[in-house]
Coordinates of C-alpha atoms in Angstrom, one line a residue:
X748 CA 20.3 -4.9 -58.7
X749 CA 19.1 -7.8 -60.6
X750 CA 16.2 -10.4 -60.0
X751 CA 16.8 -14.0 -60.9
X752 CA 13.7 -16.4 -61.0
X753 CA 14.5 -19.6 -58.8
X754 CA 12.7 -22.6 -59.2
X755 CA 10.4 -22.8 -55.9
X756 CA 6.7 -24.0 -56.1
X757 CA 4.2 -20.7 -56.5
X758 CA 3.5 -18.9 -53.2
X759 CA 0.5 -17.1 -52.2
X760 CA 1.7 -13.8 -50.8
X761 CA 0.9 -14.9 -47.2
X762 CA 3.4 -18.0 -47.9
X763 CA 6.2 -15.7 -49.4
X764 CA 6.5 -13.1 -46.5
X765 CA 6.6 -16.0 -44.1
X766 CA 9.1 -18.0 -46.5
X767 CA 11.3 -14.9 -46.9
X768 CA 11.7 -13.8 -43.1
X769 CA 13.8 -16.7 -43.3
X770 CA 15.8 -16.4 -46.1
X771 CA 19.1 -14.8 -45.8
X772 CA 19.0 -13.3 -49.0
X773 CA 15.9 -11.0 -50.6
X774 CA 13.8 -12.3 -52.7
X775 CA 10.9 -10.4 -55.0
X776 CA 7.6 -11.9 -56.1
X777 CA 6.0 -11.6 -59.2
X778 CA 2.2 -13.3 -59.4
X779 CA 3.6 -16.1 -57.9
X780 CA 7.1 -16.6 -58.6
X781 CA 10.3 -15.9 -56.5
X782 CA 13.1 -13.9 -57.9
X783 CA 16.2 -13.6 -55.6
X784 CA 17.9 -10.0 -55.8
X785 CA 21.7 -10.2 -56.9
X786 CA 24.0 -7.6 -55.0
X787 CA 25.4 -4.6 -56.6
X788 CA 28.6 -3.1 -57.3
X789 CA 30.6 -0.6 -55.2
X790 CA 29.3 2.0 -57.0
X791 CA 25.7 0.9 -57.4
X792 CA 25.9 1.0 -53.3
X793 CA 27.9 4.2 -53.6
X794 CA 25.8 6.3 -55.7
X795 CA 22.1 4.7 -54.1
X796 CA 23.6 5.9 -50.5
X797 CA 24.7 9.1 -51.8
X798 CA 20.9 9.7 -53.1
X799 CA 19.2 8.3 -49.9
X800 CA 21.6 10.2 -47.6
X801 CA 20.7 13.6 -49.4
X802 CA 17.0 12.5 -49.6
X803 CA 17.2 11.4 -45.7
X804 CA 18.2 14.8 -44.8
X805 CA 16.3 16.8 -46.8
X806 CA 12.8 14.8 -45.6
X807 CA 13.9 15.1 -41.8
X808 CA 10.9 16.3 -39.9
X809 CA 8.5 16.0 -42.6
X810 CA 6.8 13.2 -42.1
X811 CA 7.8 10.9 -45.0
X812 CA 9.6 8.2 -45.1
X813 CA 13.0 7.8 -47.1
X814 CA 13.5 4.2 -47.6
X815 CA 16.5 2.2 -48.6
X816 CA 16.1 -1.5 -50.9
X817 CA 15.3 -3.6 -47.8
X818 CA 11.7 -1.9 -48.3
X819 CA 9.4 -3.7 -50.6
X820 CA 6.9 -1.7 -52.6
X821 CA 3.4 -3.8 -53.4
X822 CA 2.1 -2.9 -56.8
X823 CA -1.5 -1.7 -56.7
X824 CA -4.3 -4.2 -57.8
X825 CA -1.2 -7.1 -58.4
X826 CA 0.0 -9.9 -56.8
X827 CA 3.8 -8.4 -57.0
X828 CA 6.4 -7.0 -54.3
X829 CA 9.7 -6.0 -55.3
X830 CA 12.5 -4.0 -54.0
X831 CA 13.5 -0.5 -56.0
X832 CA 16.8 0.5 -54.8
X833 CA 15.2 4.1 -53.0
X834 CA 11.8 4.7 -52.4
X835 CA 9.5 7.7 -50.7
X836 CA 6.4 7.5 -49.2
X837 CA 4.1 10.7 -47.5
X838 CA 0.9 8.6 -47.4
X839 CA -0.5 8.1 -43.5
X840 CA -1.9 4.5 -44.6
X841 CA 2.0 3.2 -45.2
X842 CA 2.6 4.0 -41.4
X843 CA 0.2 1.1 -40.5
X844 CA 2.0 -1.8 -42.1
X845 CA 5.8 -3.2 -41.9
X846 CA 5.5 -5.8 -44.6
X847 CA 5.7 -3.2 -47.4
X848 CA 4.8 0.0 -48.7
X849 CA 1.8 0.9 -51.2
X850 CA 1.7 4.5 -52.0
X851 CA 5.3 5.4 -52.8
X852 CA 5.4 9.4 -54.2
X853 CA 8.8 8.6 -55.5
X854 CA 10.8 5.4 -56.8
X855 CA 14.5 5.6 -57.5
X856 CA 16.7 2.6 -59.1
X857 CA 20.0 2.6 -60.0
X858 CA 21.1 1.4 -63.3
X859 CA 24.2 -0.7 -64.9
X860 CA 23.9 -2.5 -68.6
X861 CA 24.1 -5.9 -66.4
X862 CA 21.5 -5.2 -64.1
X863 CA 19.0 -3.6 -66.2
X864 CA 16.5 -7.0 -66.6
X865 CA 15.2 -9.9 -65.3
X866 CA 12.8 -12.8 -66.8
X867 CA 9.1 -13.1 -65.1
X868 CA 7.1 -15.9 -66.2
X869 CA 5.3 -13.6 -68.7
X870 CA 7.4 -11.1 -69.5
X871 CA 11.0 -9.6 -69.2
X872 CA 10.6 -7.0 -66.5
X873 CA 13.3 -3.7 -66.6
X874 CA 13.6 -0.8 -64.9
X875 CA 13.7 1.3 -68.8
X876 CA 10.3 -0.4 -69.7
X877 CA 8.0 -2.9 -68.0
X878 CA 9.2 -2.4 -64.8
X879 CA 8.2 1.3 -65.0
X880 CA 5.0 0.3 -66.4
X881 CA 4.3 -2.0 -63.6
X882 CA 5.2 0.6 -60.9
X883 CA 2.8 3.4 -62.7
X884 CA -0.3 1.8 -61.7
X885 CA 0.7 2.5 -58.0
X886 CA -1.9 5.9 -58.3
X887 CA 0.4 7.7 -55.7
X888 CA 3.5 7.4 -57.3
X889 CA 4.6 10.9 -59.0
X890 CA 8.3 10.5 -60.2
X891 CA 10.2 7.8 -61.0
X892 CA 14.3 7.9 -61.6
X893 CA 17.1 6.3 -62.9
X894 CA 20.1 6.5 -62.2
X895 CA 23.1 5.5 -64.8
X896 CA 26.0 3.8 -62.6
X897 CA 28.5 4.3 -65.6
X898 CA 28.3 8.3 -66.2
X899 CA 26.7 11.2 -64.9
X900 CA 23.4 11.1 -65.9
X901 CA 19.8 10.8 -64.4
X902 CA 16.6 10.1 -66.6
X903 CA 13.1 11.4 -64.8
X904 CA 9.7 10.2 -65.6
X905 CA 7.2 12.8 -63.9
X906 CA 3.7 12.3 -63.9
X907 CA 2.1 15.3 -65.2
X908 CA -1.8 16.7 -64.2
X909 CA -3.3 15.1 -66.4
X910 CA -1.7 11.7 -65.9
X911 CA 0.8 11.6 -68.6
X912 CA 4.4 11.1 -68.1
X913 CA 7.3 13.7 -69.2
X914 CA 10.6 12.6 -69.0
X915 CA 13.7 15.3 -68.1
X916 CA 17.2 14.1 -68.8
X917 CA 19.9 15.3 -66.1
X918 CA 23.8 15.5 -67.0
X919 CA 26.9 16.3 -66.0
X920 CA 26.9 20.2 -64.5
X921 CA 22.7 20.1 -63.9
X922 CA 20.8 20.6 -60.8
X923 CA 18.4 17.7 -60.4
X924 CA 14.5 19.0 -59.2
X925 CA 12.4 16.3 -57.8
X926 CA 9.2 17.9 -57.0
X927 CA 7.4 14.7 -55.6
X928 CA 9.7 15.7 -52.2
X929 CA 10.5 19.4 -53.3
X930 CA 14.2 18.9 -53.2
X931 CA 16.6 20.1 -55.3
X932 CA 20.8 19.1 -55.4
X933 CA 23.2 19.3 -57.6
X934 CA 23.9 16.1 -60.4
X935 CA 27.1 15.6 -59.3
X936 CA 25.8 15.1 -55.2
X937 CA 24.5 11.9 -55.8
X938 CA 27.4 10.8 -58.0
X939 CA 30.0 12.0 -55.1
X940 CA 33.5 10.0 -54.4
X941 CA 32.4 8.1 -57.8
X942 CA 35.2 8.1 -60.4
X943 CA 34.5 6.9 -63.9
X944 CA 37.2 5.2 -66.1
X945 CA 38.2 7.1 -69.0

């Protein structure tokens, strides 16, 4: 989904929590600046609840939490809180707060051309570049996906020991391993009841 900056005075985050509870729409916030999220298309819903149902079952019992884009994630050492489409968390110290979570594990968004970008007041933030850079400072994070909403294919960034990033390319006919969760499923789970025009 994309973020589209609205023109409201700066908030301190304090001022944006309380701002947004009443809002009927979500809204994320970037140093400062409000960005109300767009919906999605069928299939952007379609293929995110696919991915969260099979991550929601797998996790059951575990003690982590498998949240859907209602959840914020705050951004380590930032002033920003924005709302990836799926998003896991294991760490005892997100069980203590309802605003957001801090130490995500793993981050999933799905992807379309149109939805790929948004302006911040400093820079254009997307989930193939900045965006990604912004979510790596979160220390906890491990993996971070994408998910193409117009064919069959899955791009993972996995941190690796020594604090690098690899990136694995799922298609069509793959079995996807997220090791952040240990789960493993085949591509074409998270893409069920989809069908792509020729």
């Amino acid at each position: 989904m994309i973020a589209l900056k609205e023109h409201f005075p700066k908030f301190t985050p304090e001022e944006y929590f309380a701002w947004e509870e009443k809002q009927l729409e979500r809204h994320e916030y970037i140093d400062g600046e409000v960005y109300a999220m767009s919906g999605g298309t069928i299939d952007h819903g379609d293929i995110a609840g696919n991915f969260l149902a099979l991550l929601k079952t797998h996790l059951r019992g575990s003690g982590c939490k498998t949240l859907n884009s209602d959840c914020r994630v705050s951004i380590v050492g930032a002033t920003k809180y924005v709302y990836p489409d799926i998003s896991v968390t294991c760490d005892d110290r997100d069980k203590t707060t309802n605003q957001y979570i801090t130490y995500p594990c793993l981050i999933i968004e799905v992807l379309s051309p149109s939805t790929e970008a948004y302006e911040s007041p400093s820079e254009t933030l997307c989930e193939r570049g900045n965006k990604f850079k912004m979510y790596r400072r979160n220390p906890s994070l491990q993996e971070y996906v994408l998910v193409s909403v117009d064919a069959i294919e899955i791009e993972l960034f996995r941190k690796t020991e020594t604090g690098d990033w690899r990136i694995i390319n799922y298609q069509k006919g793959d079995a996807i391993e997220l090791k952040s969760v240990n789960f493993n499923c085949q591509i074409e789970q998270v893409y069920e009841d989809i069908v792509f025009n020729e």
